[in-house]
PDB file of C-alpha atoms in Angstrom:
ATOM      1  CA  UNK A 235    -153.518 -81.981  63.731  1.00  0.00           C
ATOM      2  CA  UNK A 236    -156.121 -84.552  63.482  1.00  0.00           C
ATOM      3  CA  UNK A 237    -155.610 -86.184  60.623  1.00  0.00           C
ATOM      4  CA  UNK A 238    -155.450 -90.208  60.169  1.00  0.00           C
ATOM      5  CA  UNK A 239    -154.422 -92.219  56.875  1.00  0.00           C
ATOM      6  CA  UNK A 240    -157.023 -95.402  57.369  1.00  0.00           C
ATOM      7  CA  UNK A 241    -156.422 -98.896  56.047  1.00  0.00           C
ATOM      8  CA  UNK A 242    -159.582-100.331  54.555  1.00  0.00           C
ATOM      9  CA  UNK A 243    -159.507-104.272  54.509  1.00  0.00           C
ATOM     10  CA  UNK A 244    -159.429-104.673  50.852  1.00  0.00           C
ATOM     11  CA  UNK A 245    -161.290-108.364  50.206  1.00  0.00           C
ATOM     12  CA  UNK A 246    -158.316-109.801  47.216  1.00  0.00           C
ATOM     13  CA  UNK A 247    -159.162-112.864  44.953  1.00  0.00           C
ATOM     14  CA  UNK A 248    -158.493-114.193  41.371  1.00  0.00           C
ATOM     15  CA  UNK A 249    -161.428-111.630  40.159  1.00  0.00           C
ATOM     16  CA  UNK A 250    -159.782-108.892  41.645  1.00  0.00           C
ATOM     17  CA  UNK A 251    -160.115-106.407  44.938  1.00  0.00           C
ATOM     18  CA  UNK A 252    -163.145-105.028  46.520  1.00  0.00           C
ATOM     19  CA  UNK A 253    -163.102-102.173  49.514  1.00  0.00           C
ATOM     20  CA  UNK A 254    -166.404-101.724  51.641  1.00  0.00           C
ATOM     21  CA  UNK A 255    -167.127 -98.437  53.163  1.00  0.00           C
ATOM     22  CA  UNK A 256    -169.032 -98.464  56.263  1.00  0.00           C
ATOM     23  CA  UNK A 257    -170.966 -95.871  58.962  1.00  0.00           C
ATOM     24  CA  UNK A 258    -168.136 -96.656  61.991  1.00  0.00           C
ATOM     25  CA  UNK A 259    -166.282-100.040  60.494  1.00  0.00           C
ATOM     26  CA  UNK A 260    -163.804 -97.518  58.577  1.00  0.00           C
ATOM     27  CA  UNK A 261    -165.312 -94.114  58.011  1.00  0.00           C
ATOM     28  CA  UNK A 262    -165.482 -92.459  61.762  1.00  0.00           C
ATOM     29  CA  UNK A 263    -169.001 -90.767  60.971  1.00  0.00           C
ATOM     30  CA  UNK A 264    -172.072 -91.168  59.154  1.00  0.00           C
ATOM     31  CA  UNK A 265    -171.774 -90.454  55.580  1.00  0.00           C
ATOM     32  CA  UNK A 266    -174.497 -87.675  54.146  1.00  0.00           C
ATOM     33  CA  UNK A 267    -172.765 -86.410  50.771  1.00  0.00           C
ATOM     34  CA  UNK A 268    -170.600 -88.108  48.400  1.00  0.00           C
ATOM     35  CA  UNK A 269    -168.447 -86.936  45.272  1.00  0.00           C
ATOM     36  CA  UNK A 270    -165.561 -87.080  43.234  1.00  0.00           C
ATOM     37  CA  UNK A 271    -162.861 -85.118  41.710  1.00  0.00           C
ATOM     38  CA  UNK A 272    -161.316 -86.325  38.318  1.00  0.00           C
ATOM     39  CA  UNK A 273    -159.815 -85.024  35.092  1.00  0.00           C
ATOM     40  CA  UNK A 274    -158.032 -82.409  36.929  1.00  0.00           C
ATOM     41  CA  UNK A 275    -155.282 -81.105  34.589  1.00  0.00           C
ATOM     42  CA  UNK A 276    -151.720 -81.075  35.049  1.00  0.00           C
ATOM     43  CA  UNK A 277    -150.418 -78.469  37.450  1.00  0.00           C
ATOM     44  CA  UNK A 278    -154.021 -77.606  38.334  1.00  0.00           C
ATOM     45  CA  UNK A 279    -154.008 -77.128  42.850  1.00  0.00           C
ATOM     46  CA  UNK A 280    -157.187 -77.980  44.608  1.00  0.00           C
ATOM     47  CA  UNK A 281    -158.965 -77.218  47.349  1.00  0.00           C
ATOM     48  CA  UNK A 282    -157.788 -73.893  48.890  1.00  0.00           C
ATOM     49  CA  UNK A 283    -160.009 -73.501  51.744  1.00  0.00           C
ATOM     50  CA  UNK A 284    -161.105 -75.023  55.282  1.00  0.00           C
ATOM     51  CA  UNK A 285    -164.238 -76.323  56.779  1.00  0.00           C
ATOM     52  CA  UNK A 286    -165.844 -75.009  59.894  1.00  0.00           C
ATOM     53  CA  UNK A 287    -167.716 -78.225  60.822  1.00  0.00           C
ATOM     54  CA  UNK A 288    -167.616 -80.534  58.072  1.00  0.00           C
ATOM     55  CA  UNK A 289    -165.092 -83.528  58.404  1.00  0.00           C
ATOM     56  CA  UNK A 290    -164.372 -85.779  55.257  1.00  0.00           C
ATOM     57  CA  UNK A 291    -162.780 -89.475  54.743  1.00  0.00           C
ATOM     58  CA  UNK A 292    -160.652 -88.772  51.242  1.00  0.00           C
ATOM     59  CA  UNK A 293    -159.565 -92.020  48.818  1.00  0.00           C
ATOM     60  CA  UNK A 294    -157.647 -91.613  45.768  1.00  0.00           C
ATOM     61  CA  UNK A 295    -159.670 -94.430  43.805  1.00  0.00           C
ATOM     62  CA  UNK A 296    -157.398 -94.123  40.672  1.00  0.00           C
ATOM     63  CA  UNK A 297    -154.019 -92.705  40.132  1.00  0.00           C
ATOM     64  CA  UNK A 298    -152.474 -90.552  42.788  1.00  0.00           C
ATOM     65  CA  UNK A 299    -152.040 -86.743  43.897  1.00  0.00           C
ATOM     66  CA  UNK A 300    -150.555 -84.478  47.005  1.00  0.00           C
ATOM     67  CA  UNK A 301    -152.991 -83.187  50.003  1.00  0.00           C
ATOM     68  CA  UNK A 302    -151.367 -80.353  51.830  1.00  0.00           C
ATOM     69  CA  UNK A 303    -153.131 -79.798  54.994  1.00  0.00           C
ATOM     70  CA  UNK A 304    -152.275 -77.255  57.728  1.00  0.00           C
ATOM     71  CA  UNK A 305    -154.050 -77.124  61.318  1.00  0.00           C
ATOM     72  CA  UNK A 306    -152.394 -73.201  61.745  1.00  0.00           C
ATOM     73  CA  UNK A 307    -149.462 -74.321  63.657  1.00  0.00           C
ATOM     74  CA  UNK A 308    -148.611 -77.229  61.350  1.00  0.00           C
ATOM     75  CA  UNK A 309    -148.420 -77.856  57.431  1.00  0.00           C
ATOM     76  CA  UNK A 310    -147.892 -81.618  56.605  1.00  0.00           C
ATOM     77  CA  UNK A 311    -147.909 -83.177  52.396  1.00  0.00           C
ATOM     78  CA  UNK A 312    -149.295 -86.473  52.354  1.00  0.00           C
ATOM     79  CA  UNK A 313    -149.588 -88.665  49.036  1.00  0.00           C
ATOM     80  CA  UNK A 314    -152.317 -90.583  48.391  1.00  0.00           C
ATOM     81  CA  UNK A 315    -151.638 -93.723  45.738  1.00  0.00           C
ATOM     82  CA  UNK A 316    -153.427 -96.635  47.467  1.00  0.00           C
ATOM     83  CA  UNK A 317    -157.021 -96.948  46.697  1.00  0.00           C
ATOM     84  CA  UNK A 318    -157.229 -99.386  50.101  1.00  0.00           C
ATOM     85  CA  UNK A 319    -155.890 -96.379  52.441  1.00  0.00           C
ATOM     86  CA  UNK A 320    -158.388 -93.433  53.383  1.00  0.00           C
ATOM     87  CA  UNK A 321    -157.507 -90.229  54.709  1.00  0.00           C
ATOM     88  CA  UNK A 322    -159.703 -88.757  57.450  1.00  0.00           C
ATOM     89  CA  UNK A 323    -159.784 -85.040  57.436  1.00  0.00           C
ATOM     90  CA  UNK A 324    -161.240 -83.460  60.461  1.00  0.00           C
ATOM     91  CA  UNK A 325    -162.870 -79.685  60.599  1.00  0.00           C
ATOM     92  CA  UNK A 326    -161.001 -76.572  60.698  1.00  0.00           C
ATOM     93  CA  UNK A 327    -157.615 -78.307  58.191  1.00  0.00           C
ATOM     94  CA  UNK A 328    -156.795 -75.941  55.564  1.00  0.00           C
ATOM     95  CA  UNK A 329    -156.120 -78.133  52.297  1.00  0.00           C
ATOM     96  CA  UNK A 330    -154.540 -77.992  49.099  1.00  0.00           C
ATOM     97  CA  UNK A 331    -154.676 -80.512  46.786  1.00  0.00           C
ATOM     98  CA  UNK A 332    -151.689 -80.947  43.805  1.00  0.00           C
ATOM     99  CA  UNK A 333    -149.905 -83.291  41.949  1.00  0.00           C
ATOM    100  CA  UNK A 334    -152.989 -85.053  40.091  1.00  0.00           C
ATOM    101  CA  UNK A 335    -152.102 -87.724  38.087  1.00  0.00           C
ATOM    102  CA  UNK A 336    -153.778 -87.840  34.476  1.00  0.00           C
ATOM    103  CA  UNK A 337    -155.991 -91.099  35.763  1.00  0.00           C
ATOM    104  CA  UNK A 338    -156.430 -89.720  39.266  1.00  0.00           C
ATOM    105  CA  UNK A 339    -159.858 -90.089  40.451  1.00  0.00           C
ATOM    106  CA  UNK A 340    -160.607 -88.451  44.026  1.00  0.00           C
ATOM    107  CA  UNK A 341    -163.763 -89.989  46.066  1.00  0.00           C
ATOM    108  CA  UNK A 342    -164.614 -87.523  49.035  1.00  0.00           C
ATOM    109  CA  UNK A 343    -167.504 -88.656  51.913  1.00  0.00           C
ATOM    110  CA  UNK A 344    -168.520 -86.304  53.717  1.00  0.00           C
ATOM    111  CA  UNK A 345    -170.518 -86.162  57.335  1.00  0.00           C
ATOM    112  CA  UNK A 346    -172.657 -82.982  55.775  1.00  0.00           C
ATOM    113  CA  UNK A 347    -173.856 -81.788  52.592  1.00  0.00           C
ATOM    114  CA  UNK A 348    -172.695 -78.892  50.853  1.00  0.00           C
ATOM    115  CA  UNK A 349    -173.459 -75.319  52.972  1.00  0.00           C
ATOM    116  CA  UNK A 350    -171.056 -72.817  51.275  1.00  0.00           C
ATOM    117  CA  UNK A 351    -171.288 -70.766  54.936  1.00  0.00           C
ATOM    118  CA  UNK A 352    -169.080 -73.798  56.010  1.00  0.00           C
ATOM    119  CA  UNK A 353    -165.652 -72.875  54.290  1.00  0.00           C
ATOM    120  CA  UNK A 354    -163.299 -70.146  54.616  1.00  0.00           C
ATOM    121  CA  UNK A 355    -161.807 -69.812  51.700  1.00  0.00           C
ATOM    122  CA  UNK A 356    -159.344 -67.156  52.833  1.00  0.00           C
ATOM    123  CA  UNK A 357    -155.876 -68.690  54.622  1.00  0.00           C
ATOM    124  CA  UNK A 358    -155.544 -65.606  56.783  1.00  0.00           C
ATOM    125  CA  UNK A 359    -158.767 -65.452  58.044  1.00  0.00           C
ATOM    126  CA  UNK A 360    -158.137 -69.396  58.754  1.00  0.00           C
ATOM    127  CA  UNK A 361    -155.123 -68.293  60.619  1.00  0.00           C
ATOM    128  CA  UNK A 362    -156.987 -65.637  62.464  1.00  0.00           C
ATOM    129  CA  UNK A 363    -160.065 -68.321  63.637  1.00  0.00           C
ATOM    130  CA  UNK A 364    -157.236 -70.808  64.436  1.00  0.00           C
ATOM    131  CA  UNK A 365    -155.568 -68.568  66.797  1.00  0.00           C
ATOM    132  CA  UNK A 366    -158.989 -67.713  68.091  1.00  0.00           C
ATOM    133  CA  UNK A 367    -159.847 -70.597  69.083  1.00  0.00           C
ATOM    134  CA  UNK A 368    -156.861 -71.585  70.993  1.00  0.00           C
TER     135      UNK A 368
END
């Protein structure tokens, strides 16, 4: 599954922490949308769905929550808690997104903007396309 939780240097001093994020220093491609998730109730799940092309780089900024993500032969739960630590999500990872803390705020940057005809939004059809394709 290609997946990668990403350190990002995180410059620390007596006024407090500061992460850059850079076009091939720590995001692996260039960034042309940007959003965020927050205020996502308790026991609320995310995400549902998979991207044909799109890949995204995923930091929890605040707080923390649970991705699920599943490749069709595969299903891995990662936390994220560490607003210094990205998660790169490749094209074609089904993901669900739970566990959202009350203060969790979810920065996404993505290598596309938004085309709807880029998800599949139903998991067998994902399963159908991943077998497809092997």
């Amino acid at each position: 599954m290609n997946i990668k939780l990403i350190p990002l240097q995180n410059h620390c001093d007596d006024r407090g922490a500061l992460v850059a994020l850079e076009h091939d220093e720590n995001i692996p491609f260039e960034i042309k949308r940007v959003y965020y998730i927050f205020n996502t109730l308790a026991g609320v799940i995310r995400g549902y769905h998979a991207h044909k092309k799109l890949k995204q780089f995923v930091i929890v900024v605040s707080g923390s929550c649970d991705f699920t993500l599943d490749d069709g032969n595969e299903r891995v739960t990662i936390s994220l808690n560490n607003p210094a630590q990205g998660l790169y999500i490749d094209s074609c990872i089904w993901r669900e997104m739970a566990n959202f803390t009350e203060d969790c705020v979810l920065l996404v940057l993505a290598d596309n903007i938004y085309d709807e005809n880029d998800y599949i939004r139903d998991y067998s059809e994902f399963l159908v396309k991943m077998k497809n394709e092997k």
